[in-house]
Each structure stands twice: as structure tokens, then as C-alpha cells.
Amino acid sequence: MNETDVVIIGAGHNGLTCAAYLAMAGLRVQVVERRKVVGGAAVTEEFHPGFRNSVAAYTVSLLNPKVVSDLRLAEHGLRIVERRAQNFLPSPDGSYLLTGEGRTRDSVAKLSTRDAAHIDVFSRELEVIADVLRQFVLRAPPNLVEGFGTRSITEAFNALGTANILRRLTLEQQRSLLDLFTRSAGEMLDERFENDLVKALFGFDAIVGNYASPYAAGSAYVMLHHAFGEVNGKKGVWGHAIGGMGAITQAMAQAARGHGAEIETDAGVREVIVENDRAAGVILDDGRAIRARYVASNVNPKLLYTQLVPQDALTPEFLQRITRWRNGSGTFRMNVALNALPSFTALPGAGDHLTAGIIIAPDLGYMDRAWLDARAHGWSREPIVEVLIPSTLDSSLAPEGQHVASLFCQHVAPELPDGKSWDDHREEVADLMIATVDNYAPGFASSVIGRQILSPLDLERQFGLLGGDIFHGALTLNQLFSARPMLGHADYRGPLKGLYHCGSGAHPGGGVTGAPGHNAAQAILADHRALFTAR
Ligand SMILES: Cc1cc2nc3c(=O)[nH]c(=O)nc-3n(C[C@H](O)[C@H](O)[C@H](O)COP(=O)(O)OP(=O)(O)OC[C@H]3O[C@@H](n4cnc5c(N)ncnc54)[C@H](O)[C@@H]3O)c2cc1C
């Protein structure tokens, strides 16, 4: 039997971040990962002979700059480059929108002079509130605790600190914040803009990983969630990690190992050991036990509590609530090997637009219908697809002259209706996704020489993402901030002593941020220090 200070379940980027901070502080850390590779949803894999890609998460912006610098990821080989254009939205009528530094306003003006006058104002409104979110990303949200004691005093100070950040906003900015946390993106965009592509540009961010209509209340928050990132100091920008998303997690693993953390792959956890109401280690699938003072979980909270923690260690109330944790981001993911770059009818030939996130969802009504169709039918027959061709920025991913593309497809049901299985419909839906791109870029389908398909069920099987949920749980108001993963447990501490949440199911939620891993490490270190001060 092994013994260590901290055992971390899962080597996703958050588990690795948590491991690095804890090891840096001098704790003995052991990370155990079910897959053969580290990285969780942030990995680069060869999906077709000679073609590598970021097979799940595919683009970077939310990765926290403090994590990048504390873990010295650049020294461990991480290099992030900006896309030459941010987004390209072709329309079936032949018009298009192309955004990016120095281009957005002109491109919008070609579609609507009224919208060109408004876009900077709206972008600034988003930016101000995104700045507020940035201040909350690396701090635990105020946690609700019962009774009066040291914890309630600490939490009162935390709530005060949070309130102080909000108090710095003007009344008008506070109104904006309320809108962005509670309203639908669709309503807000209809009020501000007239052109469909301009609305779709923002509306797409509201439905990414959000199995909902852009007119669903709360979708504006998801739009905001995708705006708090930055690349190389440029706010709101999306970029590419050279070598794919796996380069981020390889650098994190190197950082953690460099500080002494041990990382074992092919080492799934079967059960969390609970003794005297305290997490005391884990039992691996092969029967080995690792005892530890602290157990940190990088996996989806519902997976942790319904599959790994013995049910009799939890109260029925806790168990009932976590069983209702809402998963299912409506995501279908493909990686394709291409023998040629696509040529879009709206903007034929090569160009910077092929380095952009290419959004096939020309208006908010299209996104709304996609959601309704998926609910009734299991997938939308006019699906939303984002195409990203990272090999236009990174020649290491494909043989010379050839390319790889990520197809990030939105609005498929996490579970198909009428007892149908994704295993029986995966290929048919993959054909539909490729045909959808082909409608806008004729010849695309015949350029596909290899493909990898990840239905929601495949995402669950391969990455442990329940319901294929890319964020470890929906970003709805009842699952955010102090309620992530549950009121009373927003401080990264679970219901058992010694058990912590360090994955995307904790604040600030999904995306390759490193923030939950960073924050959980701070909670563990605080408890560790308190333990030794008390002695
Ligand atoms: C298809 C897809 C596209 C996405 N696109 C983007 C994007 O472009 N940009 C972005 O910022 N975010 C994106 N996301 C979201 C982002 O990737 C995730 O929110 C983030 O990677 C989650 O990181 P994590 O470390 O919290 O968890 P994970 O990456 O899920 O890691 C959890 C780890 O735990 C392991 N595990 C599970 N069960 C066990 C067990 N029993 N024992 C041991 N280990 C176990 C898993 O194998 C996994 O390695 C995407 C996600 C997906 C799935």
C-alpha cells in the first residue's frame, strides 16, 4: 500500500494544475489517471495515420495567465499563437462576417451601418463585466455555511470582498451584470443589432456547450463565460497552442513532475476510501490502495459521488441533489483529415479566414430551431458546426500540403429519444455534419480522407464526461458560483473531511482555465496549514 499527502483522481488539466501547486508547496502528491495519457479533454492524439489534432478541446483563451506564469508553462515548451482572424461566419446568401483585430468594424459595416455603430459599445459592455468575472476566477465564491464559527467568519469576509468588487461597478454596469447573468442572449442581441450574422457571432458563444436555445434565460451568461479569456495579454481573443491542446497539459505535467509530483496513467480509481467520515485515499481498478491525508477529485462531481464514493458515506439529501446535477452539453465532436483546404462560396480560396473559428449557424433562429429539432428528434437536421483548421497555424499536425480540422457540432441530445443508441446513429450524424459544411464549402466532403467521431456517448466513455458534458455540468445559474457544485460546497471542500473538488464541476466551471485546480490547491493548503498551526 502506497502512502502520500494528496492523491488526485484524474490528470485532466485541472488535476495537473492542482498537483503542480501542491507539489510546489512541498506536499507529496500522487495523480492517478484512468486513461493511458494525461490531459483529460485537453489532449493531442493521432486520430488518423500521420494526422494529429486536439481531439476534444480545440482552442485556447480561458487559460489563466497566473497559472501559465506560476507553472512556467512557456519554459516547459508551451507556445500559444493567435488566429490571424477570429471568426468567419458565411451566410447561405453569399454574404459573410469576418472578425479580428482591425477587421470587425469594417466587416460589420458592410452588413449594417447601424450595427457597426453599436458593436464597439456592446463589446465594451461585455468586456467590463468579463473584467469582473476575471477577478472572481481565482477566488473561491462565498460559500454558504450553517451555524456560527471560524468558517462562517471567513465566509463573511469572503462575501464582503466579493461585494466590494461589485460595488466598484456603476449602477448601469450592475444592471448589465444582472442582465448577463439571467437573461437570454437572443433577447439582448435582438435589442442591440439588426443583422443576422452579427447576432449569430455572439449568439454562438451563448450555445457552445449549452444545450439550449439562444432564447433560453441564462444563455447570456454562457456568452459571457466565453469572453473572459485572453491570449498573450489580448483580452477576448482565441488562439492555438502549437502542438495542440495536449501541449498545454504536457507542459503542466512536466511542471508538476518537476516539483516532485508523481503521475500514473492507466490507473483508474474504483473507490474513494472513507474512514470515520473522512476521505482517506483511493482504491484503484487493479485493487491497489493509495492512502492519503487529502483526496482531490478532478472528475465530474456526479461521477465522483454516484460512482466512486461509497453511497453510505453520504447523506440521502446530498446524494439526491448530486444525482440531479445537470449534465449534457449537446456536443458532437469530429476530427477530420483533409487532403485540401475548403473553399467557401461566400469567400472562395485560401486566406486568413481559414485560420478562424468558422461558424456555420447564420442566425439566431437557426440556432433556436436546432435546439427544438434536437429535443424532438435526437439531433438537429440543420446542425450548428464550428470548423477550425489548426494546421493553417501549426504545420506539425498534418503531412505537408494536407490539413486537420476540428468540427465542433452543437445541439445533439445527450441521450437519444425512444431508447435509440448513439452507437447506431454515430456515422449517420457524422455524414450530416460533413454535408452541412459541404453546403457552404462545396468539395469539402470529398476532401475528407479520415475521420474520428465522438458522440456524447463516446465523450462519456473515453473522457469520463457524463452525458458528454464538456463542462462537467451545465453552466446554469443553479450550478454556478456559490452553487457549483452545490450550495455549501463552493469552497472546493466536499461533504467528507479531506475530500476536495479540483475539476470543472467547481467554480469557475468548464473550459481549459486551470482555475478550479488552482483554487482547490489553495483550499487544501489552507487546511494543511491550519492543521499544523493547531498542533
Ligand atoms: C469536445 C470538447 C470540446 C471542448 N472545447 C474547448 C475549447 O476549445 N476550449 C476550452 O477552453 N475548453 C473546451 N472544452 C472544455 C474543456 O476541455 C473542459 O472543461 C476541461 O478540459 C475540463 O478539464 P478538467 O481537468 O476539469 O477535467 P477533464 O479534462 O475532464 O479531466 C478529468 C480526468 O479525470 C479522468 N478520470 C475520469 N474518471 C476517472 C477515474 N475513475 N479514475 C482516474 N481518473 C479518472 C479522465 O480520464 C480525465 O483525464 C471542450 C471540451 C470538450 C469535451
XYZ file of C-alpha atoms and ligand atoms in Angstrom:
588
model
C 0.000 0.000 0.000
C 1.210 3.472 -1.002
C 1.013 6.469 1.261
C 1.154 10.112 0.276
C -0.106 13.555 1.334
C -2.505 14.124 -1.557
C -3.952 11.768 -4.114
C -5.600 13.396 -7.120
C -8.203 11.459 -9.101
C -7.687 12.333 -12.769
C -4.909 14.008 -14.725
C -7.058 16.494 -16.597
C -5.529 19.949 -16.885
C -7.119 20.925 -13.552
C -5.829 17.843 -11.734
C -2.368 18.596 -13.101
C -2.581 22.266 -12.123
C -3.671 21.331 -8.614
C -0.832 18.783 -8.411
C 1.747 21.344 -9.523
C 0.699 23.943 -6.926
C 0.591 21.386 -4.112
C 3.946 19.883 -5.039
C 5.401 23.387 -5.326
C 4.289 23.963 -1.714
C 6.174 20.862 -0.631
C 3.395 18.279 -0.331
C 3.821 14.740 -1.604
C 1.366 14.364 -4.474
C 0.268 11.359 -6.481
C -2.019 11.785 -9.518
C -3.843 8.735 -10.828
C -5.359 8.822 -14.308
C -7.695 6.259 -15.875
C -6.568 6.907 -19.474
C -3.194 5.977 -20.954
C -2.383 9.677 -21.440
C -2.590 12.730 -19.227
C -4.657 15.767 -20.176
C -8.312 14.723 -19.952
C -10.224 16.751 -22.545
C -7.121 18.814 -23.374
C -5.057 16.313 -25.379
C -3.421 15.935 -28.767
C -3.757 12.497 -30.358
C -3.104 10.872 -33.714
C -6.643 10.140 -34.916
C -5.679 9.059 -38.453
C -2.233 7.851 -39.585
C 0.003 10.942 -39.850
C -2.730 13.354 -38.677
C -2.763 14.699 -35.116
C -5.236 17.061 -33.548
C -6.594 18.382 -30.287
C -9.252 15.698 -30.299
C -11.642 17.216 -27.722
C -10.990 20.821 -26.562
C -9.539 22.568 -29.583
C -8.915 26.248 -28.934
C -7.386 28.309 -26.157
C -8.303 31.588 -24.493
C -9.587 30.912 -20.994
C -6.271 29.509 -19.694
C -5.449 31.707 -16.738
C -2.320 33.873 -17.159
C -1.334 33.379 -13.492
C -1.407 29.611 -13.942
C 0.672 29.948 -17.119
C 3.251 32.012 -15.293
C 3.284 30.205 -11.898
C 3.714 26.834 -13.602
C 6.245 28.340 -16.061
C 4.419 26.664 -18.911
C 6.386 28.571 -21.550
C 9.626 27.146 -20.101
C 8.014 23.713 -20.392
C 7.513 24.283 -24.113
C 4.079 25.903 -24.339
C 3.641 28.395 -27.170
C 0.275 29.918 -27.966
C -0.343 31.794 -31.195
C -3.271 33.964 -32.192
C -5.541 33.115 -35.056
C -4.982 35.519 -37.959
C -8.731 36.176 -37.950
C -11.014 35.390 -35.034
C -14.301 34.253 -36.573
C -15.691 33.751 -40.039
C -19.438 33.391 -40.479
C -20.604 32.576 -44.000
C -24.265 33.049 -44.886
C -26.220 30.994 -47.449
C -27.000 34.274 -49.305
C -23.279 34.719 -50.072
C -22.551 37.437 -47.517
C -20.142 36.854 -44.657
C -18.765 38.325 -41.452
C -15.034 38.200 -40.705
C -13.856 39.372 -37.292
C -10.489 40.002 -35.685
C -8.159 42.806 -34.714
C -8.667 45.726 -37.095
C -11.313 43.948 -39.180
C -14.511 43.547 -37.190
C -15.959 47.040 -37.572
C -15.416 47.225 -41.354
C -16.814 43.773 -41.886
C -19.898 44.584 -39.789
C -20.313 47.900 -41.633
C -20.643 46.019 -44.935
C -23.627 44.213 -43.411
C -25.198 47.030 -41.388
C -24.008 50.568 -40.689
C -26.333 50.656 -37.662
C -24.705 47.549 -36.189
C -21.229 48.910 -36.929
C -22.108 51.880 -34.743
C -23.246 49.581 -31.919
C -20.735 46.752 -31.938
C -17.986 48.567 -30.042
C -20.460 49.671 -27.370
C -21.697 46.107 -26.854
C -18.181 44.671 -26.904
C -17.206 47.186 -24.215
C -20.288 46.281 -22.143
C -19.253 42.617 -22.317
C -15.639 43.491 -21.589
C -16.463 45.435 -18.409
C -18.434 42.501 -16.997
C -15.833 39.998 -18.245
C -13.294 42.033 -16.232
C -15.434 41.463 -13.139
C -15.540 37.730 -13.860
C -11.756 37.710 -14.228
C -11.483 38.980 -10.659
C -13.646 36.097 -9.446
C -11.942 33.352 -11.411
C -9.086 32.718 -8.998
C -11.020 33.134 -5.768
C -13.461 30.784 -4.103
C -17.003 32.128 -4.293
C -18.678 32.954 -0.978
C -19.701 29.632 0.491
C -22.897 29.211 2.468
C -22.261 27.613 5.837
C -24.617 26.783 8.670
C -24.141 27.961 12.253
C -21.558 30.370 13.636
C -17.853 29.575 13.832
C -14.497 30.252 12.210
C -15.783 29.085 8.827
C -18.757 31.435 8.906
C -16.496 34.362 9.832
C -14.083 33.525 6.982
C -17.012 33.274 4.604
C -18.434 36.599 5.794
C -15.119 38.245 4.858
C -15.132 36.471 1.524
C -18.682 37.723 0.841
C -17.577 41.223 1.792
C -14.622 41.014 -0.618
C -16.975 39.861 -3.376
C -19.423 42.662 -2.627
C -16.573 45.187 -2.742
C -15.633 44.082 -6.234
C -19.254 44.500 -7.353
C -19.600 47.848 -5.577
C -16.906 49.302 -7.825
C -19.300 48.960 -10.765
C -21.571 51.851 -11.673
C -25.301 51.252 -11.311
C -25.600 50.876 -15.080
C -22.813 48.267 -15.077
C -24.559 46.393 -12.252
C -27.705 46.330 -14.401
C -25.628 44.901 -17.246
C -24.234 42.265 -14.924
C -27.723 41.232 -13.844
C -28.813 41.020 -17.498
C -25.805 38.948 -18.466
C -26.301 36.524 -15.598
C -30.011 35.988 -16.034
C -31.347 36.918 -19.471
C -31.294 35.182 -22.807
C -28.536 36.135 -25.237
C -31.145 36.159 -28.009
C -33.228 38.910 -26.408
C -30.187 41.028 -25.630
C -28.827 40.684 -29.165
C -32.198 41.379 -30.841
C -32.407 44.611 -28.822
C -28.985 45.775 -29.985
C -28.397 44.513 -33.523
C -30.310 44.079 -36.780
C -28.031 41.873 -38.886
C -28.383 38.101 -38.506
C -24.668 37.289 -38.830
C -23.723 39.892 -36.237
C -26.234 38.408 -33.793
C -25.014 34.901 -34.659
C -21.421 35.867 -33.874
C -22.307 36.498 -30.218
C -25.193 34.023 -30.132
C -22.887 31.126 -30.998
C -20.918 31.742 -27.786
C -24.198 31.518 -25.876
C -24.943 27.992 -27.077
C -21.424 26.494 -27.096
C -21.566 23.669 -24.590
C -25.050 24.859 -23.686
C -27.797 22.512 -24.811
C -30.385 25.266 -25.039
C -31.894 27.822 -27.365
C -30.109 31.181 -27.551
C -33.504 32.483 -26.352
C -33.289 30.438 -23.122
C -32.958 32.515 -19.939
C -29.376 32.275 -18.678
C -27.805 31.771 -22.124
C -26.321 35.287 -21.900
C -24.114 34.019 -19.067
C -22.634 31.316 -21.311
C -21.853 34.042 -23.876
C -20.056 35.964 -21.138
C -18.224 32.830 -19.953
C -16.615 32.570 -23.389
C -15.496 36.215 -23.245
C -13.343 36.278 -20.105
C -10.269 34.780 -21.719
C -7.214 36.227 -23.381
C -4.267 35.169 -25.486
C -0.810 36.582 -24.891
C -2.311 39.521 -22.991
C -5.008 40.322 -25.580
C -8.420 40.107 -23.964
C -11.286 38.169 -25.518
C -9.013 36.654 -28.178
C -8.841 32.914 -29.051
C -5.677 31.173 -30.126
C -3.917 27.919 -30.809
C -1.385 26.013 -28.723
C 1.402 24.837 -31.027
C 1.250 21.048 -30.956
C -2.426 21.188 -29.977
C -4.153 21.337 -26.583
C -2.008 18.412 -25.448
C 0.944 20.814 -25.410
C -0.751 22.637 -22.519
C -1.243 19.508 -20.442
C 2.164 18.057 -21.301
C 3.712 21.305 -20.030
C 1.550 21.136 -16.886
C 2.572 17.517 -16.267
C 6.233 18.496 -16.668
C 5.759 21.352 -14.208
C 4.079 19.078 -11.659
C 6.723 16.341 -12.054
C 9.460 18.958 -11.847
C 8.227 19.813 -8.358
C 8.114 16.156 -7.365
C 4.529 15.095 -8.107
C 4.081 11.520 -9.294
C 1.672 10.920 -12.143
C 0.486 7.439 -13.009
C -1.583 6.729 -16.126
C -3.681 3.632 -16.818
C -4.591 3.841 -13.137
C -8.353 4.341 -12.791
C -9.890 4.862 -9.382
C -12.554 2.346 -8.385
C -13.434 3.745 -4.995
C -12.639 6.506 -2.549
C -11.618 5.070 0.835
C -13.752 6.555 3.610
C -12.854 6.060 7.265
C -14.533 7.822 10.194
C -16.393 10.192 7.837
C -13.102 11.190 6.227
C -11.680 10.520 2.753
C -8.521 8.545 3.430
C -7.303 7.533 -0.021
C -8.393 5.609 -3.104
C -8.578 2.057 -4.376
C -7.501 1.623 -7.990
C -9.170 -0.600 -10.587
C -6.320 -3.106 -10.163
C -7.044 -3.320 -6.420
C -4.082 -1.287 -5.202
C -4.790 1.176 -2.407
C -3.212 4.610 -2.053
C -3.729 6.159 1.357
C -3.613 9.939 1.614
C -4.396 12.732 4.011
C -6.255 14.611 1.254
C -8.144 13.340 -1.791
C -8.811 15.791 -4.633
C -11.202 14.856 -7.409
C -10.751 16.123 -10.949
C -13.788 14.177 -12.226
C -17.362 15.336 -12.784
C -18.959 15.703 -9.308
C -21.868 13.427 -10.194
C -19.420 10.728 -11.279
C -17.480 11.159 -8.044
C -20.447 10.863 -5.726
C -22.552 8.321 -7.599
C -19.725 6.002 -8.740
C -16.620 6.423 -6.574
C -17.673 7.457 -3.064
C -19.474 4.714 -1.104
C -23.138 5.725 -1.003
C -23.479 5.070 2.742
C -20.825 7.731 3.399
C -23.179 10.446 2.089
C -26.441 11.812 3.442
C -29.538 10.938 1.382
C -30.151 14.689 0.831
C -26.665 15.253 -0.603
C -26.935 12.160 -2.781
C -30.332 13.161 -4.091
C -29.116 16.629 -5.061
C -25.931 15.493 -6.759
C -27.908 12.859 -8.672
C -29.883 15.767 -10.133
C -26.680 17.590 -11.224
C -27.456 18.576 -14.804
C -25.045 17.197 -17.419
C -25.273 17.152 -21.198
C -23.868 19.982 -23.274
C -25.390 18.737 -26.540
C -21.991 18.265 -28.151
C -20.911 16.080 -31.075
C -17.217 16.307 -31.917
C -15.362 15.234 -35.043
C -11.745 15.351 -36.182
C -11.172 15.139 -39.906
C -8.079 14.612 -42.043
C -8.207 16.685 -45.229
C -6.292 16.414 -48.479
C -7.142 20.029 -49.340
C -8.308 23.210 -47.663
C -12.006 24.024 -48.010
C -13.115 26.839 -50.271
C -16.203 28.681 -49.051
C -18.744 30.012 -51.560
C -19.014 33.244 -49.559
C -15.221 33.836 -49.635
C -13.525 31.407 -52.030
C -9.921 30.305 -51.861
C -7.277 30.487 -49.151
C -6.903 33.358 -46.707
C -6.825 34.378 -43.071
C -10.476 33.354 -42.666
C -9.318 29.725 -42.787
C -7.390 30.269 -39.529
C -10.576 31.498 -37.834
C -13.314 29.697 -35.975
C -15.688 29.180 -38.901
C -19.241 29.255 -37.595
C -21.976 27.585 -39.566
C -25.092 28.914 -37.885
C -26.118 32.016 -39.806
C -28.815 33.348 -37.483
C -30.334 33.008 -34.040
C -33.496 31.411 -35.463
C -31.301 28.666 -36.972
C -29.815 28.001 -33.511
C -33.247 28.021 -31.879
C -34.606 25.548 -34.455
C -31.514 23.358 -33.989
C -32.309 23.075 -30.293
C -36.013 22.312 -30.876
C -35.190 19.719 -33.538
C -32.602 18.016 -31.339
C -35.073 17.768 -28.481
C -37.697 16.148 -30.680
C -35.514 14.082 -32.987
C -32.253 13.497 -31.089
C -30.138 15.715 -33.288
C -30.692 18.781 -35.343
C -31.077 18.080 -39.035
C -29.668 21.550 -39.708
C -26.892 21.443 -37.136
C -24.601 24.137 -35.789
C -20.968 23.435 -36.693
C -17.809 25.306 -35.851
C -14.925 24.364 -38.124
C -11.389 25.077 -37.010
C -8.386 24.169 -39.171
C -5.430 24.345 -36.756
C -2.964 23.081 -39.355
C -3.256 26.525 -41.010
C -1.344 27.818 -37.956
C 0.633 24.722 -36.993
C 2.253 22.566 -39.653
C 3.251 19.919 -37.080
C -0.253 18.448 -37.118
C -0.568 17.066 -40.663
C 1.660 15.862 -43.530
C 2.842 18.640 -45.812
C 0.103 20.055 -48.015
C -2.620 18.299 -46.027
C -4.702 19.509 -43.092
C -6.664 18.601 -39.999
C -9.919 20.179 -38.930
C -11.956 20.098 -35.758
C -15.711 20.032 -36.209
C -17.385 21.145 -33.024
C -21.037 20.391 -33.542
C -23.765 21.623 -31.300
C -27.269 20.515 -30.480
C -27.460 16.799 -30.323
C -29.370 15.172 -27.473
C -27.148 13.749 -24.715
C -29.392 10.689 -24.815
C -31.412 9.867 -27.901
C -35.192 9.627 -27.624
C -37.164 6.350 -27.872
C -34.339 4.235 -26.465
C -32.145 4.777 -29.558
C -28.383 4.453 -29.017
C -25.687 6.802 -30.267
C -23.778 3.685 -31.298
C -26.384 3.105 -34.033
C -26.521 6.719 -35.250
C -22.945 7.989 -34.929
C -21.988 7.506 -38.628
C -25.254 8.945 -39.966
C -24.890 12.094 -37.848
C -21.205 12.410 -38.821
C -22.250 12.334 -42.514
C -24.773 15.078 -41.773
C -22.118 17.281 -40.124
C -19.796 16.914 -43.114
C -22.653 17.561 -45.565
C -23.561 20.699 -43.586
C -20.051 22.095 -44.084
C -20.117 20.978 -47.728
C -23.233 23.136 -48.303
C -21.115 26.202 -47.542
C -17.818 24.910 -48.970
C -18.604 22.594 -51.906
C -15.972 19.866 -52.254
C -15.308 19.688 -48.507
C -16.896 16.225 -48.196
C -14.658 14.748 -50.901
C -11.547 16.233 -49.250
C -12.131 14.220 -46.060
C -9.737 11.265 -46.077
C -10.097 10.209 -42.452
C -12.439 10.955 -39.588
C -12.853 10.413 -35.876
C -16.338 10.664 -34.425
C -17.146 11.443 -30.809
C -20.855 11.301 -29.972
C -21.983 12.306 -26.456
C -21.760 8.627 -25.519
C -18.201 8.387 -26.886
C -17.199 11.518 -24.928
C -18.546 9.872 -21.793
C -16.803 6.543 -22.447
C -13.447 7.971 -23.498
C -13.102 11.001 -21.247
C -15.480 10.281 -18.346
C -17.613 13.276 -19.395
C -21.065 12.277 -18.152
C -23.712 12.845 -20.827
C -20.830 14.106 -22.995
C -20.896 17.321 -20.942
C -17.838 19.335 -21.915
C -18.022 21.469 -18.749
C -18.607 18.724 -16.096
C -22.100 20.160 -15.584
C -24.244 22.821 -17.244
C -23.381 26.478 -16.678
C -26.867 27.330 -15.470
C -27.499 29.805 -12.649
C -28.362 26.997 -10.200
C -24.989 25.327 -10.965
C -22.729 28.396 -10.917
C -20.649 30.385 -8.494
C -21.682 29.598 -4.860
C -23.853 26.764 -6.171
C -21.056 24.950 -8.049
C -21.241 22.050 -7.397
C -23.727 22.696 -4.590
C -24.565 25.411 -2.055
C -22.406 24.724 0.980
C -19.581 23.148 -1.089
C -18.419 26.028 -3.274
C -15.161 26.288 -1.328
C -13.717 23.205 -3.091
C -14.399 21.082 0.012
C -16.711 18.100 -0.337
C -19.142 16.749 2.259
C -16.458 14.452 3.718
C -13.424 15.825 5.506
C -10.306 15.513 3.404
C -12.234 15.408 0.098
C -11.846 18.270 -2.405
C -13.158 19.208 -5.871
C -10.439 20.357 -8.269
C -12.185 19.909 -11.654
C -14.527 21.874 -13.893
C -17.514 20.902 -11.735
C -16.212 23.509 -9.267
C -16.103 27.297 -9.714
C -15.497 28.865 -12.242
C -16.590 25.870 -14.298
C -15.605 24.466 -17.649
C -13.039 25.429 -20.195
C -9.300 24.995 -20.188
C -8.671 27.555 -17.447
C -6.640 25.846 -14.721
C -8.690 27.892 -12.259
C -10.540 25.152 -10.321
C -7.232 23.295 -9.959
C -5.504 26.439 -8.689
C -8.312 27.295 -6.256
C -8.667 23.770 -4.892
C -4.930 23.674 -4.203
C -5.291 26.890 -2.165
C -8.118 25.310 -0.118
C -6.054 22.172 0.556
C -3.005 24.217 1.518
C -5.104 26.398 3.840
C -6.447 23.296 5.606
C -2.969 21.786 5.753
C -1.541 24.927 7.339
C -4.446 25.126 9.812
C -3.842 21.506 10.819
C -0.197 22.138 11.606
C -0.822 25.501 13.285
C -3.376 23.795 15.556
C -0.820 21.168 16.612
C -15.355 18.180 -27.195
C -14.898 19.257 -26.277
C -14.517 20.484 -26.785
C -14.099 21.491 -25.928
N -13.594 22.643 -26.449
C -12.981 23.519 -25.627
C -12.186 24.552 -26.156
O -11.989 24.634 -27.352
N -11.601 25.418 -25.288
C -11.759 25.327 -23.936
O -11.219 26.150 -23.190
N -12.489 24.322 -23.406
C -13.066 23.405 -24.219
N -13.734 22.350 -23.712
C -13.936 22.275 -22.268
C -12.681 21.843 -21.560
O -11.950 20.973 -22.345
C -13.020 21.152 -20.247
O -13.906 21.949 -19.484
C -11.741 20.929 -19.453
O -10.738 20.334 -20.255
C -12.014 20.040 -18.267
O -10.813 19.905 -17.566
P -10.732 19.146 -16.191
O -9.313 18.999 -15.854
O -11.606 19.824 -15.200
O -11.409 17.740 -16.466
P -11.079 16.624 -17.558
O -10.286 17.167 -18.659
O -12.389 16.010 -17.891
O -10.177 15.601 -16.764
C -10.702 14.667 -15.876
C -9.765 13.483 -15.897
O -10.231 12.505 -14.974
C -10.009 11.224 -15.550
N -10.856 10.245 -14.884
C -12.196 10.033 -15.027
N -12.604 9.041 -14.227
C -11.502 8.607 -13.554
C -11.276 7.602 -12.581
N -12.265 6.826 -12.128
N -10.011 7.413 -12.118
C -8.984 8.185 -12.556
N -9.152 9.152 -13.486
C -10.392 9.369 -13.966
C -10.362 11.445 -17.001
O -9.841 10.410 -17.814
C -9.721 12.797 -17.251
O -8.384 12.661 -17.647
C -14.108 21.291 -24.541
C -14.445 20.047 -24.027
C -14.821 19.026 -24.891
C -15.152 17.680 -24.340
